[in-house]
Structure formats: C-alpha cells, structure tokens
Amino acid sequence: KHGEDVQMSTVREVVLPGDGPQLTDFVSLVMGQTLICRASFEDTQRKRARVQEGSPGIMCRHCRGEFGEGKYFFGSIESINTAVAAVEKHINRCPKSSQELRDRIAASRIRHYDQRKQVATGSQAAFFNRLWSRLRKAPTSEYDADMCVTLSTSSFGEAGSNDEQKASGTGGGLEFQSY
C-alpha cells in the first residue's frame, strides 16, 4: 500500500487508464485536457483568494493557467463535480487550445447523453471520488513536482474512449517530463 501511495504522489494526469471505460468520451476528453497542480502564491492573489498556497487542483494542460484562467481548486468532494463544465468552458476560450480540439469536444458532447446510459450507474461519481483522492496525494512541493510520471491513457477499454484519448494526445506510453 505504501508503494502505491508513493507512485500516486508522482502522477499528474487527471484521467488514468483505468478510468476510461467508466466515463463517457466527453468527460474523458474534457478532463484529459487537465493536469494535477498545486496553487502557487500567484493563484492565491487572483480571484481564487480563498485558496491557500499549495492546495491541490487541476489546470489546463495547454495554457497551464498562465492567463489567469484555467486553474481550478476545489474545497470539497462535492464541488469537484463542477470540474467538467468549468474545464469545457475554459477550453472553448483558451488561447492555447486548438479549434480541432474544441470541435472534438463539441462532437463528444453530443454523444454524452446516450453514452451515459451505457456506463454503470455511479461510475462518474466514483471517478470524481478517485480524482479527489489523487488530488490529495499530489506532489506537495515544487521539488516533488519537478519530475513527474505521465501515464499513457491509450489502454482505455472502449473503442470510442481509445479514439478520443489518442486524438487528445494524452496517450503514448510512460514518459518522464520535467515541469
């Protein structure tokens, strides 16, 4: 168990390979556009003044919040359920996200309602519970976050999820990235 905790502390991806089959393509694609982060001093000075430096959150993988938007910090497990809508809204206006990505998200949104009927009841809530846990285990200092593991999301079980993940550019094997 301890080894699992250490491994989880280095994961920056929000959507992991085991999550895909339990999510719709829309939720998987939108949340796949984010990385786990910690609030910086600058974040505490922005509109999120209620967040403390070092608090865990998620950020846009494209702009990394550099324009004052695209970072999200949640005060409770209940509030994290708003992440998909907030991230989708951000991606649609993020200066660093492509029109092609926005189009893929719009297309996956159309399929979302029908796909929700096909995933097990409560699976999206279970994903957000796991995400809440991942956020709590995220690196706690810049030193910890300097070398993080990015896990491939190309092993999702559903064909649609595989296609969306490959198209989002979040697949591709295990690699080390410096942040």
mmCIF file with all atom_site columns, N, CA and C in Angstrom, residues 39 43-53 55 73 75:
data_model
loop_
_atom_site.group_PDB
_atom_site.id
_atom_site.type_symbol
_atom_site.label_atom_id
_atom_site.label_alt_id
_atom_site.label_comp_id
_atom_site.label_asym_id
_atom_site.label_entity_id
_atom_site.label_seq_id
_atom_site.pdbx_PDB_ins_code
_atom_site.Cartn_x
_atom_site.Cartn_y
_atom_site.Cartn_z
_atom_site.occupancy
_atom_site.B_iso_or_equiv
_atom_site.pdbx_formal_charge
_atom_site.auth_seq_id
_atom_site.auth_comp_id
_atom_site.auth_asym_id
_atom_site.auth_atom_id
_atom_site.pdbx_PDB_model_num
ATOM 1  N N  . ALA A 1 39 ? -1.663  25.065 -5.942 1.00 0.00 ? 39 ALA A N  1
ATOM 2  C CA . ALA A 1 39 ? -1.832  26.510 -6.003 1.00 0.00 ? 39 ALA A CA 1
ATOM 3  C C  . ALA A 1 39 ? -0.516  27.205 -5.683 1.00 0.00 ? 39 ALA A C  1
ATOM 4  N N  . ASP A 1 43 ? -1.624  32.268 -7.552 1.00 0.00 ? 43 ASP A N  1
ATOM 5  C CA . ASP A 1 43 ? -3.019  31.800 -7.566 1.00 0.00 ? 43 ASP A CA 1
ATOM 6  C C  . ASP A 1 43 ? -3.799  32.348 -6.375 1.00 0.00 ? 43 ASP A C  1
ATOM 7  N N  . THR A 1 44 ? -3.141  32.479 -5.231 1.00 0.00 ? 44 THR A N  1
ATOM 8  C CA . THR A 1 44 ? -3.837  32.973 -4.040 1.00 0.00 ? 44 THR A CA 1
ATOM 9  C C  . THR A 1 44 ? -4.158  34.457 -4.163 1.00 0.00 ? 44 THR A C  1
ATOM 10 N N  . GLN A 1 45 ? -3.456  35.155 -5.057 1.00 0.00 ? 45 GLN A N  1
ATOM 11 C CA . GLN A 1 45 ? -3.656  36.587 -5.235 1.00 0.00 ? 45 GLN A CA 1
ATOM 12 C C  . GLN A 1 45 ? -4.719  36.903 -6.287 1.00 0.00 ? 45 GLN A C  1
ATOM 13 N N  . ARG A 1 46 ? -5.134  35.918 -7.029 1.00 0.00 ? 46 ARG A N  1
ATOM 14 C CA . ARG A 1 46 ? -6.133  36.114 -8.077 1.00 0.00 ? 46 ARG A CA 1
ATOM 15 C C  . ARG A 1 46 ? -7.520  35.986 -7.490 1.00 0.00 ? 46 ARG A C  1
ATOM 16 N N  . LYS A 1 47 ? -8.473  35.802 -8.360 1.00 0.00 ? 47 LYS A N  1
ATOM 17 C CA . LYS A 1 47 ? -9.860  35.716 -7.917 1.00 0.00 ? 47 LYS A CA 1
ATOM 18 C C  . LYS A 1 47 ? -10.104 34.551 -6.969 1.00 0.00 ? 47 LYS A C  1
ATOM 19 N N  . ARG A 1 48 ? -9.190  33.584 -6.927 1.00 0.00 ? 48 ARG A N  1
ATOM 20 C CA . ARG A 1 48 ? -9.330  32.429 -6.041 1.00 0.00 ? 48 ARG A CA 1
ATOM 21 C C  . ARG A 1 48 ? -8.700  32.737 -4.691 1.00 0.00 ? 48 ARG A C  1
ATOM 22 N N  . ALA A 1 49 ? -8.876  33.900 -4.194 1.00 0.00 ? 49 ALA A N  1
ATOM 23 C CA . ALA A 1 49 ? -8.202  34.338 -2.976 1.00 0.00 ? 49 ALA A CA 1
ATOM 24 C C  . ALA A 1 49 ? -8.483  33.408 -1.788 1.00 0.00 ? 49 ALA A C  1
ATOM 25 N N  . ARG A 1 50 ? -9.515  32.605 -1.858 1.00 0.00 ? 50 ARG A N  1
ATOM 26 C CA . ARG A 1 50 ? -9.824  31.710 -0.745 1.00 0.00 ? 50 ARG A CA 1
ATOM 27 C C  . ARG A 1 50 ? -8.982  30.448 -0.759 1.00 0.00 ? 50 ARG A C  1
ATOM 28 N N  . VAL A 1 51 ? -8.211  30.247 -1.814 1.00 0.00 ? 51 VAL A N  1
ATOM 29 C CA . VAL A 1 51 ? -7.356  29.063 -1.899 1.00 0.00 ? 51 VAL A CA 1
ATOM 30 C C  . VAL A 1 51 ? -6.024  29.354 -1.224 1.00 0.00 ? 51 VAL A C  1
ATOM 31 N N  . GLN A 1 52 ? -5.490  28.369 -0.532 1.00 0.00 ? 52 GLN A N  1
ATOM 32 C CA . GLN A 1 52 ? -4.203  28.525 0.132  1.00 0.00 ? 52 GLN A CA 1
ATOM 33 C C  . GLN A 1 52 ? -3.091  28.019 -0.775 1.00 0.00 ? 52 GLN A C  1
ATOM 34 N N  . GLU A 1 53 ? -1.948  28.635 -0.672 1.00 0.00 ? 53 GLU A N  1
ATOM 35 C CA . GLU A 1 53 ? -0.788  28.199 -1.436 1.00 0.00 ? 53 GLU A CA 1
ATOM 36 C C  . GLU A 1 53 ? -0.531  26.723 -1.138 1.00 0.00 ? 53 GLU A C  1
ATOM 37 N N  . SER A 1 55 ? -2.509  24.267 -2.138 1.00 0.00 ? 55 SER A N  1
ATOM 38 C CA . SER A 1 55 ? -3.738  23.479 -2.244 1.00 0.00 ? 55 SER A CA 1
ATOM 39 C C  . SER A 1 55 ? -3.765  22.747 -3.581 1.00 0.00 ? 55 SER A C  1
ATOM 40 N N  . PHE A 1 73 ? -9.487  24.936 -8.181 1.00 0.00 ? 73 PHE A N  1
ATOM 41 C CA . PHE A 1 73 ? -9.217  24.389 -6.862 1.00 0.00 ? 73 PHE A CA 1
ATOM 42 C C  . PHE A 1 73 ? -10.561 24.142 -6.195 1.00 0.00 ? 73 PHE A C  1
ATOM 43 N N  . GLY A 1 75 ? -12.864 22.953 -2.865 1.00 0.00 ? 75 GLY A N  1
ATOM 44 C CA . GLY A 1 75 ? -12.879 22.923 -1.409 1.00 0.00 ? 75 GLY A CA 1
ATOM 45 C C  . GLY A 1 75 ? -13.519 21.692 -0.824 1.00 0.00 ? 75 GLY A C  1
#
